[in-house]
């Protein structure tokens, strides 16, 4: 099968590699010529473990090609996966500009039947609009199907997730079109759910909204645990053994970030508002998340007395480990507060860099953890990179001025750090 993947960000590139492994010939298309040029040179414009090697393998084998012009390659392809971004707009709704642009281009350039597979996270009801946008752009009424096939990839483990999906959701009006996709995914060996397109679109939002709510639930409870001198980590473990609850996504910390949860939750709230409804529980999950980093700062401020004149190390910029993605990362909310309140901030991240817009005299990024901790009064861990978990904390304490360790992800070994002489504080650990 010859497939176009439109939009080669982390979802599109991972999807292209998966489809190539499944035996398809794939053309990755993007309107950004720089991105296409970089990919042709084997360079990923973002960090995703394992993806570059797989891409190289399939590119060199001729299974994946790239183009910046959909119109010139569409004729040779029967199937088009849409993987373009749907970023948040000011009112919380998803910006459908890129989806609409690519669908219009498909409509305007197609000269035979096309199966269009929507992987981008799009508001419920988009499949109907998608058909309309394609028809409006068509010069002749060629047949097509638009299927909703949401992705559930996590950044940092996108390749693994693509090859080991928990489930595949296919939302299609046409049974024949759904079967084509089912055959394509046959070897992935996981439950396949076929639904209406709108249901498939809702499944994606509901999944992310539920996971975000789970995190906010445990984060809010963590604040109560601190007040009651109870450990949220033990509470979460005690809850998680109940299979109805499960261990996953009960790690308390400084809140969720990334390219999906914040955006998708806002979009679902916007969809509900358009129906004249409020999703109260989900709104509260957002409120908890919006204040969770402030809670961590409040605890750190209490320990230091003030941030004024204090030197603070921030470990980790990215919204989670194994990615350089800074979108909605809690660190980007935390650092400006520290600077505004007069702290000197020394930052480390194994991959991500301080964004240009945040540069300030009292903000520096250092290549090593040791340099970052030099003379600091306190450390604030924002991202649980393995490098921090494995670090030589005994040696690192000797370069610090103070001994405060605020573990914003409850990721470090509390007993060991306390034994070494750190004043260790986590989120909801009750100390
Ligand atoms: C998420 C979904 O998991 C994925 O299915 C969807 O396709 C895209 O959005 P991703 O954003 O890559 O994936 O990261 P994820 O691992 O889900 O973590 C999201 C955020 O929640 C991170 O900031 C992480 O640190 C935080 N988190 C996660 C917690 O604070 N506690 C947890 O227990 C789990």
Short mmCIF file of C-alpha atoms and ligand atoms in Angstrom, two decimals:
data_model
loop_
_atom_site.label_atom_id
_atom_site.label_comp_id
_atom_site.label_asym_id
_atom_site.label_seq_id
_atom_site.Cartn_x
_atom_site.Cartn_y
_atom_site.Cartn_z
CA UNK A 1 0.00 0.00 0.00
CA UNK A 2 1.29 3.49 -0.89
CA UNK A 3 0.57 5.94 1.90
CA UNK A 4 1.08 9.67 2.36
CA UNK A 5 1.64 10.89 5.90
CA UNK A 6 0.73 14.57 5.94
CA UNK A 7 2.52 16.39 8.77
CA UNK A 8 5.84 14.98 9.95
CA UNK A 9 6.01 16.03 13.57
CA UNK A 10 6.46 13.37 16.24
CA UNK A 11 3.11 11.68 15.50
CA UNK A 12 3.58 11.80 11.71
CA UNK A 13 7.18 10.59 11.72
CA UNK A 14 6.41 7.78 14.16
CA UNK A 15 3.38 6.80 12.08
CA UNK A 16 5.50 6.83 8.89
CA UNK A 17 8.03 4.49 10.49
CA UNK A 18 5.29 2.18 11.75
CA UNK A 19 3.64 2.02 8.33
CA UNK A 20 7.00 1.30 6.68
CA UNK A 21 7.58 -1.56 9.15
CA UNK A 22 4.11 -2.85 8.26
CA UNK A 23 5.28 -3.12 4.64
CA UNK A 24 3.93 0.11 3.13
CA UNK A 25 5.68 2.62 0.91
CA UNK A 26 5.35 5.93 2.70
CA UNK A 27 5.78 9.53 1.59
CA UNK A 28 6.04 12.03 4.42
CA UNK A 29 4.72 15.42 3.38
CA UNK A 30 5.04 18.71 5.23
CA UNK A 31 4.51 22.33 4.24
CA UNK A 32 7.70 23.25 6.09
CA UNK A 33 10.54 22.75 3.52
CA UNK A 34 13.22 23.05 6.25
CA UNK A 35 11.71 20.12 8.11
CA UNK A 36 11.63 18.04 4.92
CA UNK A 37 15.24 18.97 4.08
CA UNK A 38 16.36 17.99 7.60
CA UNK A 39 14.50 14.67 7.44
CA UNK A 40 16.06 13.88 4.05
CA UNK A 41 19.42 14.36 5.75
CA UNK A 42 18.39 11.94 8.47
CA UNK A 43 17.89 14.65 11.08
CA UNK A 44 14.80 14.63 13.27
CA UNK A 45 13.68 18.16 14.18
CA UNK A 46 12.88 16.90 17.71
CA UNK A 47 14.19 14.28 20.11
CA UNK A 48 12.40 10.94 20.25
CA UNK A 49 14.42 7.93 21.38
CA UNK A 50 14.94 5.25 18.73
CA UNK A 51 13.03 7.06 16.02
CA UNK A 52 16.04 8.41 14.12
CA UNK A 53 17.58 4.97 13.59
CA UNK A 54 14.33 3.46 12.35
CA UNK A 55 13.73 6.40 10.07
CA UNK A 56 17.23 6.12 8.64
CA UNK A 57 16.77 2.40 8.01
CA UNK A 58 13.53 2.87 6.06
CA UNK A 59 14.68 6.01 4.27
CA UNK A 60 17.82 4.26 3.03
CA UNK A 61 15.81 1.17 2.03
CA UNK A 62 13.52 3.41 -0.03
CA UNK A 63 10.44 2.64 2.06
CA UNK A 64 10.06 6.23 3.20
CA UNK A 65 10.43 9.31 1.00
CA UNK A 66 9.72 12.96 1.74
CA UNK A 67 8.12 15.79 -0.18
CA UNK A 68 6.98 19.31 0.57
CA UNK A 69 4.33 19.24 -2.15
CA UNK A 70 1.31 17.05 -1.57
CA UNK A 71 -0.17 17.90 -4.97
CA UNK A 72 2.74 16.34 -6.87
CA UNK A 73 2.76 13.03 -4.98
CA UNK A 74 -0.95 12.42 -4.35
CA UNK A 75 -1.61 10.53 -7.62
CA UNK A 76 0.58 7.58 -6.64
CA UNK A 77 -1.01 7.13 -3.21
CA UNK A 78 -4.38 5.67 -2.23
CA UNK A 79 -4.26 6.39 1.48
CA UNK A 80 -3.44 9.64 3.30
CA UNK A 81 -2.82 9.83 7.04
CA UNK A 82 -3.42 13.29 8.50
CA UNK A 83 -0.95 13.99 11.32
CA UNK A 84 -0.84 17.80 11.38
CA UNK A 85 -1.03 19.82 14.60
CA UNK A 86 -4.21 21.20 16.16
CA UNK A 87 -2.79 23.74 18.63
CA UNK A 88 -4.88 25.58 21.21
CA UNK A 89 -6.42 28.93 20.34
CA UNK A 90 -6.96 31.69 22.90
CA UNK A 91 -10.49 30.49 23.69
CA UNK A 92 -9.29 26.91 24.28
CA UNK A 93 -10.63 25.55 21.00
CA UNK A 94 -8.40 23.53 18.67
CA UNK A 95 -6.99 25.48 15.74
CA UNK A 96 -8.17 23.51 12.72
CA UNK A 97 -6.34 25.63 10.17
CA UNK A 98 -3.70 23.02 9.26
CA UNK A 99 -6.21 20.17 9.08
CA UNK A 100 -8.48 22.20 6.84
CA UNK A 101 -5.58 23.29 4.61
CA UNK A 102 -4.39 19.76 4.00
CA UNK A 103 -7.92 18.43 3.40
CA UNK A 104 -8.61 21.22 0.91
CA UNK A 105 -5.39 20.42 -0.89
CA UNK A 106 -6.35 16.75 -1.04
CA UNK A 107 -9.76 17.72 -2.45
CA UNK A 108 -8.23 20.04 -5.03
CA UNK A 109 -5.56 17.61 -6.27
CA UNK A 110 -7.14 14.12 -6.04
CA UNK A 111 -7.98 12.40 -9.30
CA UNK A 112 -9.11 9.02 -7.94
CA UNK A 113 -10.55 7.45 -4.77
CA UNK A 114 -8.64 8.27 -1.55
CA UNK A 115 -8.91 6.86 1.95
CA UNK A 116 -8.17 9.64 4.43
CA UNK A 117 -7.18 8.60 7.94
CA UNK A 118 -7.42 11.29 10.61
CA UNK A 119 -4.75 10.85 13.27
CA UNK A 120 -4.64 14.48 14.38
CA UNK A 121 -6.63 15.10 17.56
CA UNK A 122 -9.68 16.92 16.27
CA UNK A 123 -12.91 18.13 17.90
CA UNK A 124 -15.86 15.78 17.94
CA UNK A 125 -17.78 16.22 14.70
CA UNK A 126 -14.71 16.99 12.58
CA UNK A 127 -15.16 13.96 10.32
CA UNK A 128 -18.36 15.52 8.94
CA UNK A 129 -16.60 18.84 8.38
CA UNK A 130 -13.64 17.07 6.80
CA UNK A 131 -15.91 15.54 4.16
CA UNK A 132 -17.40 18.94 3.51
CA UNK A 133 -14.01 20.66 3.16
CA UNK A 134 -12.77 18.03 0.71
CA UNK A 135 -15.96 18.22 -1.39
CA UNK A 136 -15.80 22.02 -1.49
CA UNK A 137 -12.26 21.86 -2.90
CA UNK A 138 -12.90 19.10 -5.45
CA UNK A 139 -13.02 19.91 -9.17
CA UNK A 140 -14.78 16.61 -9.85
CA UNK A 141 -16.72 14.44 -7.39
CA UNK A 142 -14.15 11.65 -6.85
CA UNK A 143 -15.14 9.23 -4.09
CA UNK A 144 -13.32 9.22 -0.74
CA UNK A 145 -13.71 8.09 2.86
CA UNK A 146 -12.57 9.92 5.97
CA UNK A 147 -11.86 7.68 8.95
CA UNK A 148 -11.05 8.72 12.50
CA UNK A 149 -8.12 6.71 13.86
CA UNK A 150 -6.80 8.52 16.94
CA UNK A 151 -3.25 8.00 18.16
CA UNK A 152 -2.34 7.37 21.79
CA UNK A 153 1.45 7.78 21.49
CA UNK A 154 3.40 9.11 24.44
CA UNK A 155 6.37 11.34 23.70
CA UNK A 156 9.56 9.68 24.80
CA UNK A 157 8.15 6.21 24.08
CA UNK A 158 6.34 6.89 20.82
CA UNK A 159 8.13 4.13 18.89
CA UNK A 160 7.31 1.50 21.52
CA UNK A 161 3.71 2.70 21.75
CA UNK A 162 3.28 2.65 17.98
CA UNK A 163 4.39 -0.99 17.78
CA UNK A 164 2.59 -2.11 20.95
CA UNK A 165 -0.75 -0.28 21.00
CA UNK A 166 -3.20 -1.05 23.86
CA UNK A 167 -6.02 -0.68 21.36
CA UNK A 168 -6.78 0.57 17.89
CA UNK A 169 -9.85 2.74 17.45
CA UNK A 170 -11.35 3.01 13.98
CA UNK A 171 -14.25 5.41 13.57
CA UNK A 172 -15.73 4.97 10.13
CA UNK A 173 -19.04 5.37 8.33
CA UNK A 174 -17.94 2.81 5.75
CA UNK A 175 -17.39 -0.80 6.84
CA UNK A 176 -15.25 -1.38 3.75
CA UNK A 177 -12.91 1.50 4.60
CA UNK A 178 -12.66 0.33 8.21
CA UNK A 179 -11.71 -3.14 7.03
CA UNK A 180 -8.86 -1.74 4.90
CA UNK A 181 -7.35 -0.12 7.96
CA UNK A 182 -7.95 -3.20 10.08
CA UNK A 183 -6.06 -5.32 7.53
CA UNK A 184 -3.20 -2.82 7.53
CA UNK A 185 -2.87 -3.07 11.33
CA UNK A 186 -3.51 -6.84 11.45
CA UNK A 187 -0.07 -7.85 12.73
CA UNK A 188 -0.14 -5.41 15.65
CA UNK A 189 -2.20 -7.88 17.60
CA UNK A 190 -4.31 -5.74 19.91
CA UNK A 191 -8.02 -5.10 20.46
CA UNK A 192 -9.62 -3.17 17.61
CA UNK A 193 -12.70 -1.10 18.33
CA UNK A 194 -14.78 0.03 15.38
CA UNK A 195 -17.13 2.91 16.10
CA UNK A 196 -18.76 5.89 14.49
CA UNK A 197 -16.30 8.68 13.61
CA UNK A 198 -17.63 10.98 16.35
CA UNK A 199 -17.26 8.24 18.97
CA UNK A 200 -13.65 7.64 17.93
CA UNK A 201 -12.98 11.37 18.17
CA UNK A 202 -14.52 11.41 21.65
CA UNK A 203 -12.51 8.36 22.79
CA UNK A 204 -9.28 10.30 22.23
CA UNK A 205 -10.44 13.32 24.24
CA UNK A 206 -12.04 11.19 26.95
CA UNK A 207 -8.81 9.20 27.40
CA UNK A 208 -6.62 12.26 27.79
CA UNK A 209 -9.18 14.04 29.98
CA UNK A 210 -9.43 11.02 32.27
CA UNK A 211 -5.66 10.67 32.62
CA UNK A 212 -5.28 14.39 33.32
CA UNK A 213 -8.02 14.13 35.94
CA UNK A 214 -6.30 11.14 37.53
CA UNK A 215 -3.09 13.18 37.87
CA UNK A 216 -4.92 16.18 39.30
CA UNK A 217 -6.78 13.92 41.73
CA UNK A 218 -3.55 12.56 43.15
CA UNK A 219 -1.92 16.00 43.13
CA UNK A 220 -4.72 17.60 45.12
CA UNK A 221 -4.71 14.71 47.55
CA UNK A 222 -0.93 15.17 47.86
CA UNK A 223 -1.48 18.62 49.32
CA UNK A 224 -3.78 17.13 51.96
CA UNK A 225 -1.23 14.38 52.64
CA UNK A 226 1.39 17.05 53.37
CA UNK A 227 -0.94 18.67 55.88
CA UNK A 228 -1.75 15.34 57.51
CA UNK A 229 1.86 14.01 57.45
CA UNK A 230 0.92 11.09 55.23
CA UNK A 231 2.89 9.87 52.20
CA UNK A 232 1.00 10.18 48.89
CA UNK A 233 3.39 7.67 47.33
CA UNK A 234 2.31 5.00 49.79
CA UNK A 235 -1.33 6.03 49.43
CA UNK A 236 -1.08 5.76 45.63
CA UNK A 237 0.55 2.33 45.90
CA UNK A 238 -2.13 1.16 48.32
CA UNK A 239 -4.82 2.38 45.96
CA UNK A 240 -3.14 1.18 42.80
CA UNK A 241 -3.11 -2.52 43.75
CA UNK A 242 -6.87 -2.37 43.31
CA UNK A 243 -7.20 -3.30 39.62
CA UNK A 244 -10.22 -1.02 39.34
CA UNK A 245 -7.88 1.89 40.11
CA UNK A 246 -4.47 0.80 38.80
CA UNK A 247 -1.02 2.24 39.58
CA UNK A 248 -0.58 4.28 36.40
CA UNK A 249 -0.88 8.06 36.44
CA UNK A 250 -0.99 8.31 40.21
CA UNK A 251 2.46 9.89 40.53
CA UNK A 252 2.06 13.14 42.41
CA UNK A 253 4.25 16.02 41.30
CA UNK A 254 4.30 19.54 39.93
CA UNK A 255 1.58 18.81 37.38
CA UNK A 256 1.11 17.60 33.86
CA UNK A 257 2.33 19.44 30.78
CA UNK A 258 3.11 18.56 27.19
CA UNK A 259 1.56 18.93 23.79
CA UNK A 260 -1.56 16.88 24.52
CA UNK A 261 -3.14 16.94 27.97
CA UNK A 262 -3.41 20.73 28.47
CA UNK A 263 -4.51 21.36 24.88
CA UNK A 264 -6.94 18.47 24.61
CA UNK A 265 -8.55 19.15 27.98
CA UNK A 266 -9.09 22.79 27.02
CA UNK A 267 -10.54 21.73 23.70
CA UNK A 268 -13.00 19.31 25.35
CA UNK A 269 -14.09 22.00 27.80
CA UNK A 270 -14.63 24.30 24.83
CA UNK A 271 -16.67 21.64 23.03
CA UNK A 272 -18.86 21.23 26.13
CA UNK A 273 -19.29 25.00 26.45
CA UNK A 274 -20.48 25.14 22.85
CA UNK A 275 -23.19 22.67 23.86
CA UNK A 276 -24.12 24.94 26.78
CA UNK A 277 -22.59 22.53 29.29
CA UNK A 278 -19.83 22.69 31.88
CA UNK A 279 -17.62 19.72 32.63
CA UNK A 280 -17.17 20.66 36.28
CA UNK A 281 -14.87 17.80 37.24
CA UNK A 282 -12.56 18.39 34.28
CA UNK A 283 -12.49 22.14 34.93
CA UNK A 284 -11.37 21.43 38.49
CA UNK A 285 -8.67 19.08 37.17
CA UNK A 286 -7.36 22.04 35.15
CA UNK A 287 -7.55 24.34 38.17
CA UNK A 288 -5.56 21.89 40.29
CA UNK A 289 -2.96 21.56 37.55
CA UNK A 290 -2.70 25.32 37.08
CA UNK A 291 -1.93 25.75 40.78
CA UNK A 292 0.20 22.66 41.39
CA UNK A 293 3.51 24.27 40.42
CA UNK A 294 2.60 27.18 42.72
CA UNK A 295 2.14 24.72 45.55
CA UNK A 296 5.68 23.42 44.98
CA UNK A 297 7.01 26.98 44.91
CA UNK A 298 5.12 27.81 48.09
CA UNK A 299 6.75 24.87 49.88
CA UNK A 300 10.20 25.82 48.60
CA UNK A 301 9.69 29.47 49.55
CA UNK A 302 8.74 28.37 53.06
CA UNK A 303 11.95 26.38 53.36
CA UNK A 304 14.15 29.21 52.09
CA UNK A 305 12.26 32.04 53.82
CA UNK A 306 12.42 34.04 50.59
CA UNK A 307 13.66 33.58 47.02
CA UNK A 308 15.27 37.03 47.11
CA UNK A 309 19.03 36.65 46.67
CA UNK A 310 18.87 32.86 46.79
CA UNK A 311 20.64 30.70 44.23
CA UNK A 312 18.42 27.87 43.03
CA UNK A 313 19.18 24.97 40.69
CA UNK A 314 16.35 23.79 38.47
CA UNK A 315 16.88 20.25 37.19
CA UNK A 316 14.90 19.43 34.08
CA UNK A 317 13.17 21.74 31.63
CA UNK A 318 11.17 19.37 29.42
CA UNK A 319 7.61 18.47 30.44
CA UNK A 320 8.73 14.89 31.06
CA UNK A 321 11.90 12.82 30.57
CA UNK A 322 13.11 11.46 27.21
CA UNK A 323 11.83 14.41 25.23
CA UNK A 324 13.05 17.92 24.47
CA UNK A 325 9.47 19.14 24.28
CA UNK A 326 8.94 22.24 26.41
CA UNK A 327 5.29 22.79 25.56
CA UNK A 328 3.38 23.64 28.75
CA UNK A 329 6.27 22.30 30.84
CA UNK A 330 5.84 23.23 34.54
CA UNK A 331 9.49 24.42 34.58
CA UNK A 332 8.51 27.28 32.27
CA UNK A 333 5.97 28.49 34.83
CA UNK A 334 8.32 27.98 37.77
CA UNK A 335 11.47 29.72 36.50
CA UNK A 336 9.86 33.15 35.84
CA UNK A 337 8.44 33.18 39.39
CA UNK A 338 11.85 32.41 40.87
CA UNK A 339 13.43 35.18 38.78
CA UNK A 340 10.70 37.72 39.53
CA UNK A 341 11.09 37.06 43.24
CA UNK A 342 14.81 37.75 43.06
CA UNK A 343 16.45 34.34 42.80
CA UNK A 344 19.47 33.46 40.69
CA UNK A 345 18.49 30.37 38.70
CA UNK A 346 20.91 27.74 37.38
CA UNK A 347 19.31 25.27 35.01
CA UNK A 348 20.21 21.86 33.67
CA UNK A 349 18.46 19.60 31.18
CA UNK A 350 20.06 16.67 29.35
CA UNK A 351 18.54 17.77 26.02
CA UNK A 352 16.20 20.75 26.19
CA UNK A 353 17.42 24.36 26.24
CA UNK A 354 16.03 27.49 27.85
CA UNK A 355 13.69 29.03 25.26
CA UNK A 356 14.89 32.32 23.72
CA UNK A 357 11.96 34.29 25.13
CA UNK A 358 12.94 33.42 28.69
CA UNK A 359 16.57 34.50 28.66
CA UNK A 360 17.57 36.70 31.60
CA UNK A 361 20.79 37.83 33.30
CA UNK A 362 20.11 35.79 36.40
CA UNK A 363 19.22 32.66 34.46
CA UNK A 364 21.95 30.35 33.21
CA UNK A 365 22.00 26.86 31.75
CA UNK A 366 24.91 24.55 32.52
CA UNK A 367 26.17 21.47 30.70
CA UNK A 368 26.74 19.36 33.82
CA UNK A 369 24.67 18.71 36.95
CA UNK A 370 27.71 19.54 39.08
CA UNK A 371 28.12 23.00 37.50
CA UNK A 372 24.41 23.61 37.91
CA UNK A 373 24.49 22.88 41.63
CA UNK A 374 27.56 25.00 42.34
CA UNK A 375 26.88 27.25 45.37
CA UNK A 376 23.12 26.81 45.26
CA UNK A 377 20.91 27.15 48.32
CA UNK A 378 18.38 24.67 46.99
CA UNK A 379 17.66 22.25 44.17
CA UNK A 380 14.25 21.98 42.53
CA UNK A 381 13.79 18.86 40.42
CA UNK A 382 11.20 19.53 37.69
CA UNK A 383 11.73 16.55 35.37
CA UNK A 384 12.65 13.04 36.51
CA UNK A 385 15.40 12.39 33.94
CA UNK A 386 17.34 9.23 34.69
CA UNK A 387 20.53 11.29 34.91
CA UNK A 388 19.14 12.86 38.09
CA UNK A 389 17.97 9.59 39.59
CA UNK A 390 21.41 8.06 38.93
CA UNK A 391 23.41 11.16 39.94
CA UNK A 392 26.16 11.02 42.58
CA UNK A 393 24.22 12.95 45.20
CA UNK A 394 26.92 12.46 47.82
CA UNK A 395 29.45 14.33 45.70
CA UNK A 396 26.91 16.88 44.53
CA UNK A 397 26.09 17.93 48.10
CA UNK A 398 29.71 19.04 48.51
CA UNK A 399 29.41 21.65 45.72
CA UNK A 400 26.14 23.10 47.04
CA UNK A 401 25.95 25.93 49.55
CA UNK A 402 22.70 24.72 51.12
CA UNK A 403 21.16 21.27 51.37
CA UNK A 404 17.52 21.73 50.35
CA UNK A 405 16.24 19.26 47.78
CA UNK A 406 12.74 19.90 46.51
CA UNK A 407 11.79 16.86 44.48
CA UNK A 408 8.96 18.05 42.27
CA UNK A 409 8.42 14.55 40.88
CA UNK A 410 8.91 12.38 43.99
CA UNK A 411 11.47 10.56 41.90
CA UNK A 412 14.60 10.51 44.05
CA UNK A 413 15.44 8.15 46.88
CA UNK A 414 14.31 10.06 49.95
CA UNK A 415 15.91 7.79 52.57
CA UNK A 416 19.27 7.87 50.84
CA UNK A 417 19.25 11.63 50.31
CA UNK A 418 18.26 12.24 53.93
CA UNK A 419 21.02 9.90 55.08
CA UNK A 420 23.49 11.92 53.00
CA UNK A 421 22.40 15.11 54.75
CA UNK A 422 19.89 16.63 52.35
CA UNK A 423 16.84 18.43 53.64
CA UNK A 424 14.53 16.51 51.31
CA UNK A 425 10.99 17.59 50.47
CA UNK A 426 8.69 16.05 47.89
CA UNK A 427 5.10 16.68 46.87
CA UNK A 428 2.69 15.14 49.34
CA UNK A 429 5.27 13.10 51.21
CA UNK A 430 4.08 14.50 54.49
CA UNK A 431 7.36 16.03 55.65
C1 LIG B 1 -0.13 11.86 26.54
C2 LIG B 1 -0.92 10.54 26.52
O1 LIG B 1 -0.38 9.65 27.51
C3 LIG B 1 -0.89 9.92 25.14
O2 LIG B 1 -1.70 8.75 25.12
C4 LIG B 1 -1.42 10.93 24.13
O3 LIG B 1 -1.37 10.43 22.83
C5 LIG B 1 -0.60 12.23 24.20
O4 LIG B 1 -0.62 12.73 25.54
P1 LIG B 1 2.44 12.55 26.67
O5 LIG B 1 1.94 13.96 26.70
O6 LIG B 1 3.55 12.21 25.76
O7 LIG B 1 1.24 11.55 26.31
O8 LIG B 1 2.94 12.19 28.14
P2 LIG B 1 2.43 11.36 29.40
O9 LIG B 1 3.41 10.30 29.68
O10 LIG B 1 1.02 10.96 29.29
O11 LIG B 1 2.59 12.47 30.55
C6 LIG B 1 1.88 13.70 30.48
C7 LIG B 1 2.23 14.57 31.66
O12 LIG B 1 1.69 14.02 32.86
C8 LIG B 1 3.73 14.74 31.92
O13 LIG B 1 3.99 16.09 32.25
C9 LIG B 1 4.00 13.83 33.11
O14 LIG B 1 5.08 14.28 33.88
C10 LIG B 1 2.69 13.96 33.86
N1 LIG B 1 2.39 12.81 34.73
C11 LIG B 1 2.17 11.58 34.20
C12 LIG B 1 2.29 13.00 36.10
O15 LIG B 1 2.46 14.12 36.61
N2 LIG B 1 1.96 11.93 36.89
C13 LIG B 1 1.74 10.70 36.39
O16 LIG B 1 1.44 9.77 37.17
C14 LIG B 1 1.85 10.52 34.99
#
